[in-house]
Short mmCIF file of C-alpha atoms in Angstrom, two decimals:
data_model
loop_
_atom_site.label_atom_id
_atom_site.label_comp_id
_atom_site.label_asym_id
_atom_site.label_seq_id
_atom_site.Cartn_x
_atom_site.Cartn_y
_atom_site.Cartn_z
CA MET A 1 0.00 0.00 0.00
CA LYS A 2 1.28 3.43 -0.93
CA ARG A 3 1.11 6.26 1.54
CA LEU A 4 -2.39 7.71 1.76
CA SER A 5 -2.97 11.17 3.10
CA VAL A 6 -6.53 11.92 4.15
CA LYS A 7 -7.92 15.33 4.93
CA LEU A 8 -10.67 15.32 7.53
CA ASN A 9 -13.05 18.12 8.41
CA LEU A 10 -11.59 19.13 11.76
CA THR A 11 -14.78 20.68 13.07
CA ALA A 12 -16.77 17.54 12.39
CA ALA A 13 -14.15 14.91 13.19
CA ALA A 14 -12.60 16.31 16.38
CA PRO A 15 -15.71 15.87 18.58
CA LEU A 16 -15.99 12.25 17.44
CA LEU A 17 -12.58 11.50 18.88
CA ASP A 18 -14.04 11.77 22.37
CA ILE A 19 -16.39 8.92 21.44
CA VAL A 20 -13.48 6.89 20.05
CA LYS A 21 -11.42 7.50 23.20
CA ALA A 22 -14.30 6.49 25.46
CA ALA A 23 -14.77 3.32 23.41
CA ALA A 24 -11.05 2.59 23.58
CA ASP A 25 -11.24 2.90 27.37
CA GLY A 26 -14.17 0.50 27.39
CA LEU A 27 -12.17 -1.95 25.28
CA CYS A 28 -9.15 -1.90 27.57
CA ASP A 29 -10.16 -5.00 29.46
CA ARG A 30 -12.75 -6.70 27.28
CA PRO A 31 -12.46 -7.95 23.72
CA ALA A 32 -14.71 -6.40 21.08
CA VAL A 33 -15.88 -9.94 20.27
CA PRO A 34 -16.12 -12.45 23.14
CA LEU A 35 -13.57 -15.24 23.14
CA CYS A 36 -15.00 -18.39 21.57
CA PRO A 37 -16.04 -20.59 24.50
CA ASP A 38 -15.27 -23.88 22.75
CA VAL A 39 -11.69 -23.05 22.06
CA ILE A 40 -8.84 -23.32 24.48
CA GLU A 41 -8.43 -25.26 27.65
CA GLU A 42 -9.50 -23.43 30.77
CA ASP A 43 -5.98 -22.94 32.12
CA LEU A 44 -4.81 -21.24 28.92
CA ARG A 45 -7.84 -19.05 28.59
CA GLU A 46 -6.63 -16.18 30.74
CA ILE A 47 -3.28 -16.07 28.94
CA LEU A 48 -4.83 -16.05 25.49
CA LEU A 49 -7.44 -13.50 26.51
CA GLU A 50 -4.66 -11.22 27.72
CA GLU A 51 -2.82 -11.70 24.40
CA LEU A 52 -5.98 -10.78 22.54
CA LEU A 53 -6.48 -7.70 24.71
CA HIS A 54 -2.86 -6.70 24.29
CA GLY A 55 -3.27 -6.77 20.49
CA GLN A 56 -6.52 -4.84 20.73
CA ARG A 57 -4.99 -2.15 22.97
CA SER A 58 -1.99 -1.87 20.66
CA ASP A 59 -4.22 -1.38 17.58
CA LEU A 60 -6.33 1.22 19.39
CA ALA A 61 -3.25 3.11 20.54
CA ARG A 62 -1.97 3.11 16.97
CA PHE A 63 -5.28 4.52 15.78
CA LEU A 64 -5.45 7.23 18.42
CA SER A 65 -1.87 8.25 17.64
CA LEU A 66 -3.11 9.44 14.23
CA PHE A 67 -4.83 12.33 15.93
CA ASP A 68 -1.75 14.16 17.10
CA HIS A 69 -0.64 17.78 17.00
CA ASP A 70 -0.38 17.71 13.19
CA PHE A 71 -3.95 16.50 12.88
CA PHE A 72 -5.23 19.34 15.03
CA SER A 73 -3.32 21.86 12.93
CA ASP A 74 -4.49 20.83 9.46
CA GLY A 75 -6.91 17.88 9.79
CA THR A 76 -4.67 15.46 7.92
CA VAL A 77 -4.07 11.82 8.87
CA VAL A 78 -1.70 9.52 7.03
CA PHE A 79 -2.09 5.80 6.38
CA HIS A 80 0.70 3.61 5.11
CA GLU A 81 1.83 0.00 4.88
CA SER A 82 2.63 -0.42 8.55
CA ASN A 83 -0.36 1.28 10.17
CA ALA A 84 -3.21 0.43 7.76
CA GLU A 85 -4.13 -3.00 9.13
CA PRO A 86 -3.85 -2.12 12.84
CA ILE A 87 -6.07 0.90 12.16
CA LEU A 88 -8.59 -1.20 10.24
CA ARG A 89 -8.79 -3.58 13.22
CA ALA A 90 -9.09 -0.69 15.69
CA CYS A 91 -11.95 0.80 13.65
CA ALA A 92 -13.65 -2.61 13.65
CA ALA A 93 -13.28 -2.93 17.42
CA VAL A 94 -14.73 0.52 18.08
CA ARG A 95 -17.57 0.03 15.57
CA LEU A 96 -18.50 -3.29 17.26
CA HIS A 97 -18.38 -1.60 20.67
CA LEU A 98 -20.59 1.30 19.54
CA TRP A 99 -23.03 -1.05 17.90
CA SER A 100 -23.39 -3.30 20.94
CA ARG A 101 -23.60 -0.41 23.38
CA TYR A 102 -25.73 2.18 21.53
CA LEU A 103 -26.90 1.14 18.10
CA LYS A 104 -28.16 -2.42 18.04
CA GLU A 105 -31.72 -1.39 18.89
CA LEU A 106 -31.99 1.03 15.98
CA THR A 107 -34.30 0.16 13.12
CA PRO A 108 -32.77 -0.65 9.72
CA GLU A 109 -33.90 2.78 8.48
CA GLN A 110 -32.19 4.55 11.36
CA TRP A 111 -29.12 2.41 10.70
CA SER A 112 -28.75 3.00 7.01
CA SER A 113 -26.19 5.66 6.13
CA GLU A 114 -28.33 6.72 3.15
CA SER A 115 -31.50 7.43 5.06
CA ALA A 116 -30.18 8.14 8.53
CA ASP A 117 -31.31 11.40 10.05
CA PRO A 118 -29.29 11.84 13.23
CA ALA A 119 -31.40 14.85 14.21
CA GLY A 120 -34.37 12.55 14.77
CA LEU A 121 -32.50 10.26 17.13
CA ASP A 122 -32.11 10.23 20.86
CA PRO A 123 -29.20 12.64 21.51
CA ALA A 124 -27.41 9.86 23.39
CA VAL A 125 -27.31 7.87 20.16
CA GLN A 126 -26.57 10.66 17.67
CA SER A 127 -22.86 11.01 18.36
CA PRO A 128 -22.15 7.26 18.52
CA GLN A 129 -23.96 6.82 15.21
CA LEU A 130 -22.00 9.64 13.57
CA CYS A 131 -18.81 8.14 14.95
CA PHE A 132 -19.83 4.73 13.61
CA PHE A 133 -20.30 6.21 10.11
CA PHE A 134 -17.02 8.11 10.37
CA LEU A 135 -15.14 4.90 11.17
CA THR A 136 -16.98 3.08 8.38
CA SER A 137 -15.79 5.73 5.92
CA LEU A 138 -12.20 5.43 7.13
CA GLN A 139 -12.32 1.65 6.81
CA GLU A 140 -13.79 1.83 3.30
CA LEU A 141 -11.10 4.28 2.23
CA ILE A 142 -8.23 2.17 3.60
CA LEU A 143 -9.70 -1.05 2.20
CA ALA A 144 -10.07 0.53 -1.25
CA HIS A 145 -6.40 1.47 -1.21
CA LEU A 146 -5.23 -1.85 0.21
CA THR A 147 -7.06 -3.76 -2.50
CA GLY A 148 -6.02 -1.38 -5.28
CA ALA A 149 -9.58 -0.23 -5.94
CA ALA A 150 -8.81 3.44 -5.38
CA PRO A 151 -6.32 5.90 -6.86
CA VAL A 152 -3.07 6.25 -4.96
CA GLY A 153 -2.25 9.43 -3.10
CA GLU A 154 -4.74 11.53 -1.29
CA GLY A 155 -8.22 10.91 -0.04
CA GLU A 156 -10.97 12.78 1.61
CA VAL A 157 -13.56 11.78 4.13
CA SER A 158 -16.59 14.00 4.44
CA PHE A 159 -16.29 14.31 8.21
CA MET B 1 -16.33 -47.21 16.63
CA ALA B 2 -14.75 -44.04 15.36
CA ASP B 3 -12.69 -41.95 17.75
CA HIS B 4 -14.23 -38.70 18.88
CA PRO B 5 -12.23 -35.96 17.14
CA ALA B 6 -10.98 -34.64 20.46
CA ASN B 7 -9.40 -38.02 21.24
CA SER B 8 -7.88 -38.76 17.87
CA SER B 9 -4.41 -37.76 16.81
CA VAL B 10 -5.70 -37.31 13.26
CA ALA B 11 -8.90 -35.57 14.28
CA ARG B 12 -9.90 -32.70 12.06
CA TRP B 13 -11.74 -29.57 13.10
CA ARG B 14 -13.71 -27.13 11.03
CA VAL B 15 -13.04 -23.44 11.54
CA VAL B 16 -16.35 -21.60 11.27
CA VAL B 17 -16.88 -17.87 10.74
CA HIS B 18 -20.18 -16.34 11.87
CA ASP B 19 -21.95 -13.41 10.25
CA ASP B 20 -22.22 -10.19 12.21
CA PRO B 21 -24.12 -6.97 11.48
CA VAL B 22 -21.11 -4.68 11.76
CA ASN B 23 -18.00 -5.82 9.92
CA LEU B 24 -17.73 -4.81 6.27
CA MET B 25 -17.51 -7.56 3.67
CA PRO B 26 -14.19 -6.36 2.18
CA TYR B 27 -12.79 -6.18 5.72
CA VAL B 28 -13.84 -9.76 6.45
CA ALA B 29 -12.32 -10.86 3.12
CA LEU B 30 -9.04 -9.17 4.01
CA ALA B 31 -9.02 -10.80 7.45
CA LEU B 32 -9.59 -14.22 5.87
CA ARG B 33 -6.76 -13.64 3.39
CA ARG B 34 -4.38 -12.66 6.16
CA VAL B 35 -5.33 -15.47 8.56
CA LEU B 36 -5.97 -18.35 6.16
CA GLY B 37 -3.52 -17.31 3.47
CA CYS B 38 -6.15 -17.74 0.76
CA ASP B 39 -6.48 -15.59 -2.34
CA GLU B 40 -9.05 -12.86 -2.91
CA THR B 41 -11.39 -15.10 -4.91
CA GLU B 42 -11.54 -17.75 -2.22
CA ALA B 43 -11.89 -15.13 0.53
CA ARG B 44 -14.86 -13.58 -1.28
CA ARG B 45 -16.42 -16.99 -1.73
CA HIS B 46 -16.16 -17.60 2.02
CA VAL B 47 -17.62 -14.16 2.78
CA ARG B 48 -20.60 -14.79 0.50
CA ALA B 49 -21.23 -18.15 2.19
CA VAL B 50 -21.06 -16.55 5.65
CA CYS B 51 -23.50 -13.81 4.63
CA GLU B 52 -25.95 -16.17 2.96
CA GLN B 53 -25.90 -18.94 5.57
CA GLY B 54 -25.23 -16.98 8.77
CA CYS B 55 -22.05 -18.96 9.33
CA ALA B 56 -19.79 -21.07 7.16
CA PRO B 57 -16.71 -23.25 7.47
CA VAL B 58 -13.58 -21.62 6.10
CA GLY B 59 -11.17 -24.50 6.60
CA VAL B 60 -10.47 -27.88 8.18
CA GLU B 61 -7.40 -28.28 10.37
CA CYS B 62 -5.96 -30.32 13.21
CA ARG B 63 -7.16 -29.04 16.59
CA GLU B 64 -4.05 -27.00 17.31
CA ASN B 65 -4.13 -25.20 13.97
CA ALA B 66 -7.89 -24.69 14.17
CA GLU B 67 -7.52 -23.06 17.60
CA ALA B 68 -4.75 -20.83 16.30
CA GLN B 69 -6.90 -19.76 13.34
CA VAL B 70 -9.94 -19.04 15.51
CA LEU B 71 -7.81 -16.87 17.78
CA ALA B 72 -6.26 -15.10 14.79
CA LEU B 73 -9.73 -14.41 13.38
CA GLN B 74 -10.80 -13.04 16.77
CA ARG B 75 -7.76 -10.77 16.64
CA TRP B 76 -9.48 -9.26 13.58
CA HIS B 77 -12.73 -9.08 15.61
CA LEU B 78 -14.54 -11.73 13.61
CA THR B 79 -16.83 -14.13 15.42
CA ALA B 80 -15.31 -17.56 14.89
CA SER B 81 -15.69 -21.01 16.37
CA MET B 82 -14.57 -24.57 15.69
CA GLU B 83 -16.36 -27.86 15.53
CA PRO B 84 -15.37 -31.48 14.86
CA ASP B 85 -15.25 -32.33 11.19
CA GLU B 86 -17.25 -35.51 10.92
CA THR B 87 -17.18 -35.72 7.15
CA ALA B 88 -13.86 -37.62 7.00
#
């Protein structure tokens, strides 16, 4: 994957980072997807769970490190070969967390990015839903570049 | 009488991926390529099967390898499980 520079709308994206950080805190000691109960002998379970959590925390830290001083000066984040997959996984973890905590009760219409009207939602759900869509857009952009389906260079996310 | 897979040294286990309402299909395909080492065509075939059936086997392995693959899939936040392969 070639280096991909993405310009985000600072005003829209910055408030969503609080949601991402809160989700990352919530994912510190629990996996985004529960450990499969059939796998692993009981005595190894704790060790493997901790390995899983370590990987999850590392991916989330990598993702949050995108939003540094440079981001707050010009709204740009950069993806490249070594951070793309950890960031994809971090986005997946946060999206799963937001869905299970805030969004799973929404109707399909409220869920759909095409027809969603955040203004009509419970305020407690509006920001998580916007954050969910923001992370979806980031994932789609990175995946398009990883699979060669998008032009190399710069990208833009409408957040 | 056949050995139960858990007791057999040649027992085979199916690695099963379950559908979820959150993960994007291209993301799941990428995760399968990275974990299983399959190509894009096979990964997409697995993803379609998971979406259509709710869950689908993505490989058959010895227990140790199956466990490792399930854990690796969980590292990508996919819901995965394993079950004895009784087709052999």
